[in-house]
Amino acid sequence: MTPKSTFRHQRANGFSLIELLVGVTIGLLGIVVIFQVLSVWDSRKRTTTAGSDAQVAGTIAMFALEREMKAAGYGFGRVMPAELNCDVVALNATGVAANFPLLPMRIVQGAASAPDQLQLMFGNSSYMTGTMSFTSSTANSKRTKYRTGFFPGDLVIVTDAPAVPGTGQCAMVEITSNSALDPRVFDHQNTTYTKFGSVTPAPSRFNPPTGTGAVFLSGNLYNLGPAPRRTTWQIRAGGVLTVSDSIAATAAADIAEGIVDLQAQYGSLDPVPANPTIWSDAPPANWASVQAIRVAILARSQQFEKEAVTTTAPRYFAGSQQFQMNNVFGVDASDTVGSPTNWRHYRYRVYEKVVPLRNMIWGLQQ
């Protein structure tokens, strides 16, 4: 008979149901914490990235705009004050009428809360930037003191000398020849010719078949070079800063995304020497007094924040002005909590710059 002592109850190894449930609960809590950490990290990463994108976009936009603002007036910096704002009769590169005022820059104020537009004009001649007078002309030619610096392919502004500012005649012509027997005459005909530096004949694009039309007895010539620009900077729907060229007749090209507002002002010298520069939205009575222009750009991040991160509208021009805020997609700027179009749920960067019109300052002071 087997002794009782040899029968021993063997206890089973393993986890009980309660232990398993406790382990699963701890694991689930860990997963929840991990996902929360990842969610916060991803949100902050997207916020940082979006803020960086707005900063980059604003920097690029201001750099590109400032570069052209500094060039404004190049080629006609020594224009007579009475000739400023003259209506220039011109064709664009496609042969379509494209008149414009003879100004280095012009601000088109946006209606209501719309952004402003900025129009800039400058030449690119490498040979002549001074004023040249002419003593006689026909509809297709001009007789100057000397034609040095005028080359076939150059675009030239022809003006008279009006007694009342802004009332004279102006036209833009394309030089087609400077080889007339008279060494002081150049032609601007509607014809096929060979541009300076080229060997291939091409038709003129900026000369009307009937000539300038207006009779210019005498006046001044301003050489803009072979490829002047008259650009319009504006913000299209969706918050994109664009630029187009009315002389070259180019379509608007995108410069930077996330730009939602652009505001600009004229800076004129006060008649009283002790006073500072006068800043104004309105066009000046005397265009020759405009010495600078200041512009402010508002860049917005692409990231929508759950909480309102911008409590007040950003300010510009050293805090003297406040942007008129609009919601994304043009929705009215309401304060609806949680609305995906509420402007307060985005981050903003303000870029502003004062740019002297150096070509006009140097020219008009001589």
XYZ file of C-alpha atoms in Angstrom:
366
model
C 0.000 0.000 0.000
C 1.311 3.381 -1.049
C 1.930 5.774 1.817
C -0.242 8.903 2.000
C 2.770 11.084 2.126
C 3.591 10.258 -1.478
C 0.338 11.904 -2.716
C 0.889 15.628 -2.755
C -1.359 18.219 -4.395
C 0.602 19.999 -7.149
C -0.372 23.703 -7.481
C -0.732 24.921 -11.167
C 1.606 27.769 -12.398
C 0.209 30.865 -14.377
C -1.877 34.084 -14.057
C -5.277 34.374 -12.663
C -8.079 36.163 -14.506
C -7.790 39.162 -12.213
C -4.088 39.471 -12.903
C -4.699 39.344 -16.645
C -7.331 42.066 -16.405
C -5.017 44.269 -14.380
C -2.235 43.801 -16.955
C -4.519 44.599 -19.875
C -5.766 47.730 -18.093
C -2.218 48.966 -17.491
C -1.351 48.272 -21.113
C -4.378 50.196 -22.375
C -3.547 53.138 -20.143
C -0.016 53.130 -21.535
C -1.322 53.120 -25.102
C -3.666 56.018 -24.340
C -0.811 58.038 -22.831
C 1.427 57.292 -25.814
C -1.257 58.374 -28.295
C -1.906 61.546 -26.329
C 1.796 62.385 -26.352
C 1.981 61.695 -30.089
C -1.101 63.829 -30.702
C 0.318 66.786 -28.762
C 3.692 66.375 -30.454
C 2.147 66.241 -33.924
C -0.053 69.259 -33.219
C 2.892 71.324 -32.009
C 5.010 70.132 -34.915
C 2.336 71.231 -37.416
C 1.950 74.557 -35.602
C 5.695 75.146 -35.681
C 5.917 74.123 -39.327
C 2.965 76.310 -40.298
C 4.428 79.265 -38.439
C 7.732 78.695 -40.181
C 5.959 78.513 -43.557
C 4.267 81.865 -42.884
C 7.611 83.375 -41.913
C 9.300 82.081 -45.064
C 6.414 83.206 -47.291
C 6.393 86.688 -45.771
C 10.163 87.012 -46.106
C 10.124 85.961 -49.758
C 7.201 88.263 -50.548
C 8.808 91.303 -48.930
C 12.218 90.604 -50.494
C 10.768 90.326 -54.013
C 8.584 93.411 -53.609
C 11.313 95.516 -52.016
C 13.743 94.710 -54.811
C 11.387 96.147 -57.429
C 10.405 99.094 -55.249
C 14.075 100.094 -55.084
C 14.250 100.034 -58.893
C 11.152 102.212 -59.360
C 11.866 105.211 -61.567
C 15.049 103.820 -63.124
C 15.410 105.314 -66.607
C 13.296 108.389 -65.929
C 14.544 109.512 -62.530
C 15.347 112.973 -63.898
C 11.846 113.494 -65.254
C 10.598 117.066 -64.985
C 8.061 117.462 -62.165
C 5.535 118.877 -64.650
C 5.785 115.659 -66.698
C 4.974 113.345 -63.810
C 1.573 111.629 -64.024
C 1.369 112.334 -67.757
C -0.829 109.781 -69.557
C 1.572 107.729 -71.693
C -0.030 106.484 -74.911
C 1.434 103.009 -75.421
C 0.974 99.532 -76.816
C 1.947 96.378 -74.959
C 3.950 93.482 -76.400
C 0.841 92.052 -78.080
C -0.018 95.315 -79.822
C -2.951 96.156 -77.543
C -3.423 99.671 -76.161
C -1.998 99.849 -72.632
C -1.801 103.480 -71.532
C -0.274 104.243 -68.149
C 0.679 107.297 -66.055
C 4.320 108.342 -66.046
C 4.979 107.513 -62.401
C 7.609 105.395 -60.665
C 4.917 103.912 -58.432
C 1.198 104.130 -57.840
C -0.952 102.737 -55.054
C -4.419 101.467 -55.915
C -6.331 101.534 -52.647
C -8.426 98.449 -51.976
C -12.139 99.008 -51.476
C -13.445 98.437 -47.930
C -11.169 95.810 -46.355
C -9.586 94.609 -49.611
C -5.785 94.662 -49.946
C -4.071 97.470 -51.845
C -2.416 97.057 -55.220
C 1.036 98.438 -55.939
C 2.090 99.446 -59.456
C 5.804 99.972 -60.135
C 7.642 101.079 -63.267
C 11.348 100.994 -64.145
C 13.631 100.499 -67.126
C 16.676 98.305 -67.685
C 18.903 100.296 -70.033
C 22.614 99.622 -69.555
C 23.694 102.614 -71.597
C 21.644 105.663 -70.682
C 19.576 106.774 -67.734
C 19.750 110.547 -68.129
C 17.391 112.965 -69.822
C 17.773 113.623 -73.542
C 15.917 116.498 -75.191
C 14.703 116.551 -78.777
C 14.246 119.614 -80.948
C 11.946 118.313 -83.682
C 10.038 115.175 -84.597
C 7.732 113.405 -86.981
C 5.228 110.665 -86.276
C 8.012 108.098 -86.798
C 11.282 109.826 -85.856
C 12.929 112.165 -83.363
C 15.845 114.560 -83.760
C 17.961 114.841 -80.618
C 21.101 116.694 -79.600
C 22.927 113.389 -80.038
C 21.689 109.823 -80.234
C 24.423 108.174 -78.195
C 22.847 105.650 -75.864
C 19.797 105.030 -78.072
C 19.835 101.596 -79.700
C 17.394 99.652 -81.870
C 15.084 97.727 -79.574
C 15.062 100.306 -76.769
C 11.714 101.619 -75.541
C 11.659 105.383 -75.040
C 9.174 107.677 -73.307
C 8.559 110.824 -75.367
C 7.204 113.857 -73.502
C 6.627 117.507 -74.131
C 7.115 120.252 -71.536
C 3.642 121.153 -70.219
C 2.998 124.348 -68.311
C 0.524 122.569 -66.028
C 1.746 119.363 -64.318
C 0.180 116.179 -65.646
C -1.413 117.779 -68.714
C 1.266 117.194 -71.354
C 1.471 114.622 -74.122
C 3.445 111.433 -73.612
C 4.016 108.335 -75.726
C 6.135 105.189 -75.622
C 7.996 104.303 -78.813
C 10.323 101.497 -79.878
C 13.534 102.539 -81.613
C 13.911 100.684 -84.909
C 16.957 102.441 -86.357
C 19.737 104.812 -85.344
C 21.586 104.776 -88.658
C 19.999 107.751 -90.424
C 22.325 110.046 -92.350
C 21.615 112.749 -89.812
C 23.637 111.580 -86.770
C 21.064 113.089 -84.415
C 17.967 111.252 -85.696
C 16.536 107.898 -84.699
C 13.445 106.184 -86.114
C 10.539 104.424 -84.390
C 8.589 102.915 -87.244
C 6.165 100.032 -87.443
C 8.468 97.721 -89.370
C 10.779 94.719 -89.223
C 14.268 95.507 -87.961
C 17.273 93.994 -86.205
C 17.645 94.756 -82.518
C 20.938 95.850 -81.040
C 22.986 92.764 -80.164
C 20.874 90.469 -82.359
C 21.323 89.124 -85.901
C 17.737 88.031 -86.516
C 15.224 90.591 -87.834
C 11.965 90.846 -85.892
C 8.841 93.014 -86.203
C 8.422 96.010 -83.945
C 5.759 95.408 -81.299
C 5.250 98.764 -79.617
C 4.914 101.190 -82.545
C 1.418 101.807 -83.936
C 1.160 101.748 -87.763
C 0.112 105.417 -87.828
C 2.942 106.634 -85.610
C 2.632 108.409 -82.287
C -0.399 110.392 -83.354
C 0.354 113.355 -81.103
C 2.513 116.094 -82.578
C 5.629 116.586 -80.457
C 7.392 119.793 -81.396
C 10.059 119.488 -78.701
C 10.465 117.885 -75.340
C 12.354 115.158 -73.494
C 13.243 111.515 -74.055
C 13.669 108.879 -71.335
C 15.350 105.649 -72.393
C 13.849 102.622 -70.616
C 16.035 100.042 -72.338
C 14.931 96.936 -74.267
C 12.831 95.337 -71.512
C 11.260 97.819 -69.086
C 8.722 96.598 -66.575
C 5.483 98.042 -65.292
C 4.403 95.559 -62.683
C 1.261 95.224 -60.614
C 1.571 93.540 -57.231
C -1.691 92.278 -55.789
C -3.221 89.480 -53.728
C -5.566 87.107 -55.488
C -8.234 84.936 -53.922
C -6.825 82.262 -51.647
C -4.094 84.481 -50.208
C -1.424 84.435 -52.931
C 0.783 87.431 -53.742
C 1.104 87.784 -57.530
C 2.885 90.075 -59.962
C 2.081 90.824 -63.603
C 3.735 93.031 -66.239
C 1.469 95.253 -68.344
C 4.190 96.185 -70.868
C 5.247 92.609 -71.581
C 1.573 91.557 -71.245
C 2.469 88.630 -68.996
C -0.068 86.787 -66.878
C 0.092 87.109 -63.105
C 2.825 84.946 -61.610
C 2.589 83.611 -58.055
C 5.262 84.938 -55.694
C 4.249 83.634 -52.256
C 1.331 81.769 -50.705
C -0.300 82.620 -47.401
C -0.174 86.401 -47.981
C -3.597 87.732 -46.991
C -3.143 91.514 -46.942
C -0.976 94.264 -48.420
C -1.185 97.912 -47.387
C 0.909 100.806 -48.701
C 1.267 104.556 -48.223
C 2.993 107.450 -49.969
C 5.746 109.239 -48.094
C 5.984 112.941 -49.024
C 8.256 115.665 -47.734
C 6.520 118.188 -45.539
C 6.887 121.783 -46.825
C 8.004 122.725 -43.321
C 11.630 121.508 -43.059
C 11.393 120.719 -39.354
C 8.445 118.371 -39.827
C 8.858 114.667 -40.578
C 7.706 112.842 -43.679
C 3.955 112.919 -44.274
C 2.420 109.479 -44.832
C -0.835 109.284 -46.720
C -3.113 106.785 -48.468
C -4.328 109.434 -50.918
C -2.391 110.321 -54.096
C -0.243 113.421 -53.557
C -1.081 116.767 -55.114
C 2.592 117.101 -56.060
C 4.077 113.809 -57.264
C 7.588 115.260 -57.149
C 7.279 115.483 -53.351
C 6.968 111.686 -52.970
C 10.299 110.477 -51.610
C 9.460 107.038 -50.256
C 6.801 104.421 -49.978
C 6.062 102.115 -47.078
C 4.362 98.773 -47.372
C 3.081 96.189 -44.896
C 2.435 92.525 -45.689
C 0.368 90.162 -43.542
C 1.243 86.466 -43.798
C -1.022 83.777 -42.337
C -0.131 80.210 -41.373
C -1.954 77.306 -43.015
C -2.552 75.466 -39.736
C -5.970 75.803 -38.099
C -5.609 75.815 -34.314
C -8.280 74.355 -32.060
C -7.964 77.292 -29.707
C -8.021 80.949 -30.695
C -4.318 81.856 -30.841
C -4.696 85.398 -32.247
C -6.887 87.443 -29.949
C -6.573 90.862 -31.645
C -6.034 91.957 -35.225
C -2.332 92.464 -36.051
C -1.094 96.030 -36.382
C 1.360 97.582 -38.820
C 3.286 100.794 -39.575
C 4.796 100.848 -36.090
C 1.431 99.983 -34.556
C -0.372 103.021 -35.969
C -2.699 100.975 -38.195
C -4.666 97.767 -37.745
C -5.341 95.159 -40.396
C -8.981 94.571 -41.290
C -9.266 90.851 -40.680
C -11.222 88.451 -42.859
C -11.834 84.777 -42.383
C -10.500 82.060 -44.615
C -12.348 81.655 -47.933
C -13.776 85.158 -47.603
C -16.331 84.302 -44.920
C -17.451 87.210 -42.756
C -15.175 87.775 -39.767
C -17.488 86.450 -37.081
C -16.511 85.147 -33.668
C -18.291 81.805 -33.916
C -16.534 79.453 -31.541
C -15.127 76.405 -33.296
C -15.771 77.753 -36.784
C -13.122 76.381 -39.202
C -13.057 79.761 -40.953
C -12.476 81.931 -37.900
C -9.394 84.093 -38.461
C -8.471 84.005 -34.766
C -7.541 80.329 -35.082
C -4.516 81.083 -37.269
C -1.098 82.565 -36.575
C 0.149 85.683 -38.380
C 3.396 87.408 -39.264
C 3.638 91.108 -40.161
C 6.385 92.389 -42.458
C 6.797 96.085 -43.182
C 9.397 98.187 -44.919
C 10.065 101.819 -45.793
C 11.729 102.061 -49.210
C 13.146 105.395 -50.456
C 12.557 106.075 -54.161
C 16.255 106.612 -54.697
C 16.078 107.046 -58.486
C 13.584 109.878 -58.058
C 15.459 111.425 -55.115
C 18.740 111.480 -57.032
C 17.120 112.678 -60.258
C 14.755 115.376 -59.008
C 17.439 116.949 -56.817
C 19.705 117.607 -59.797
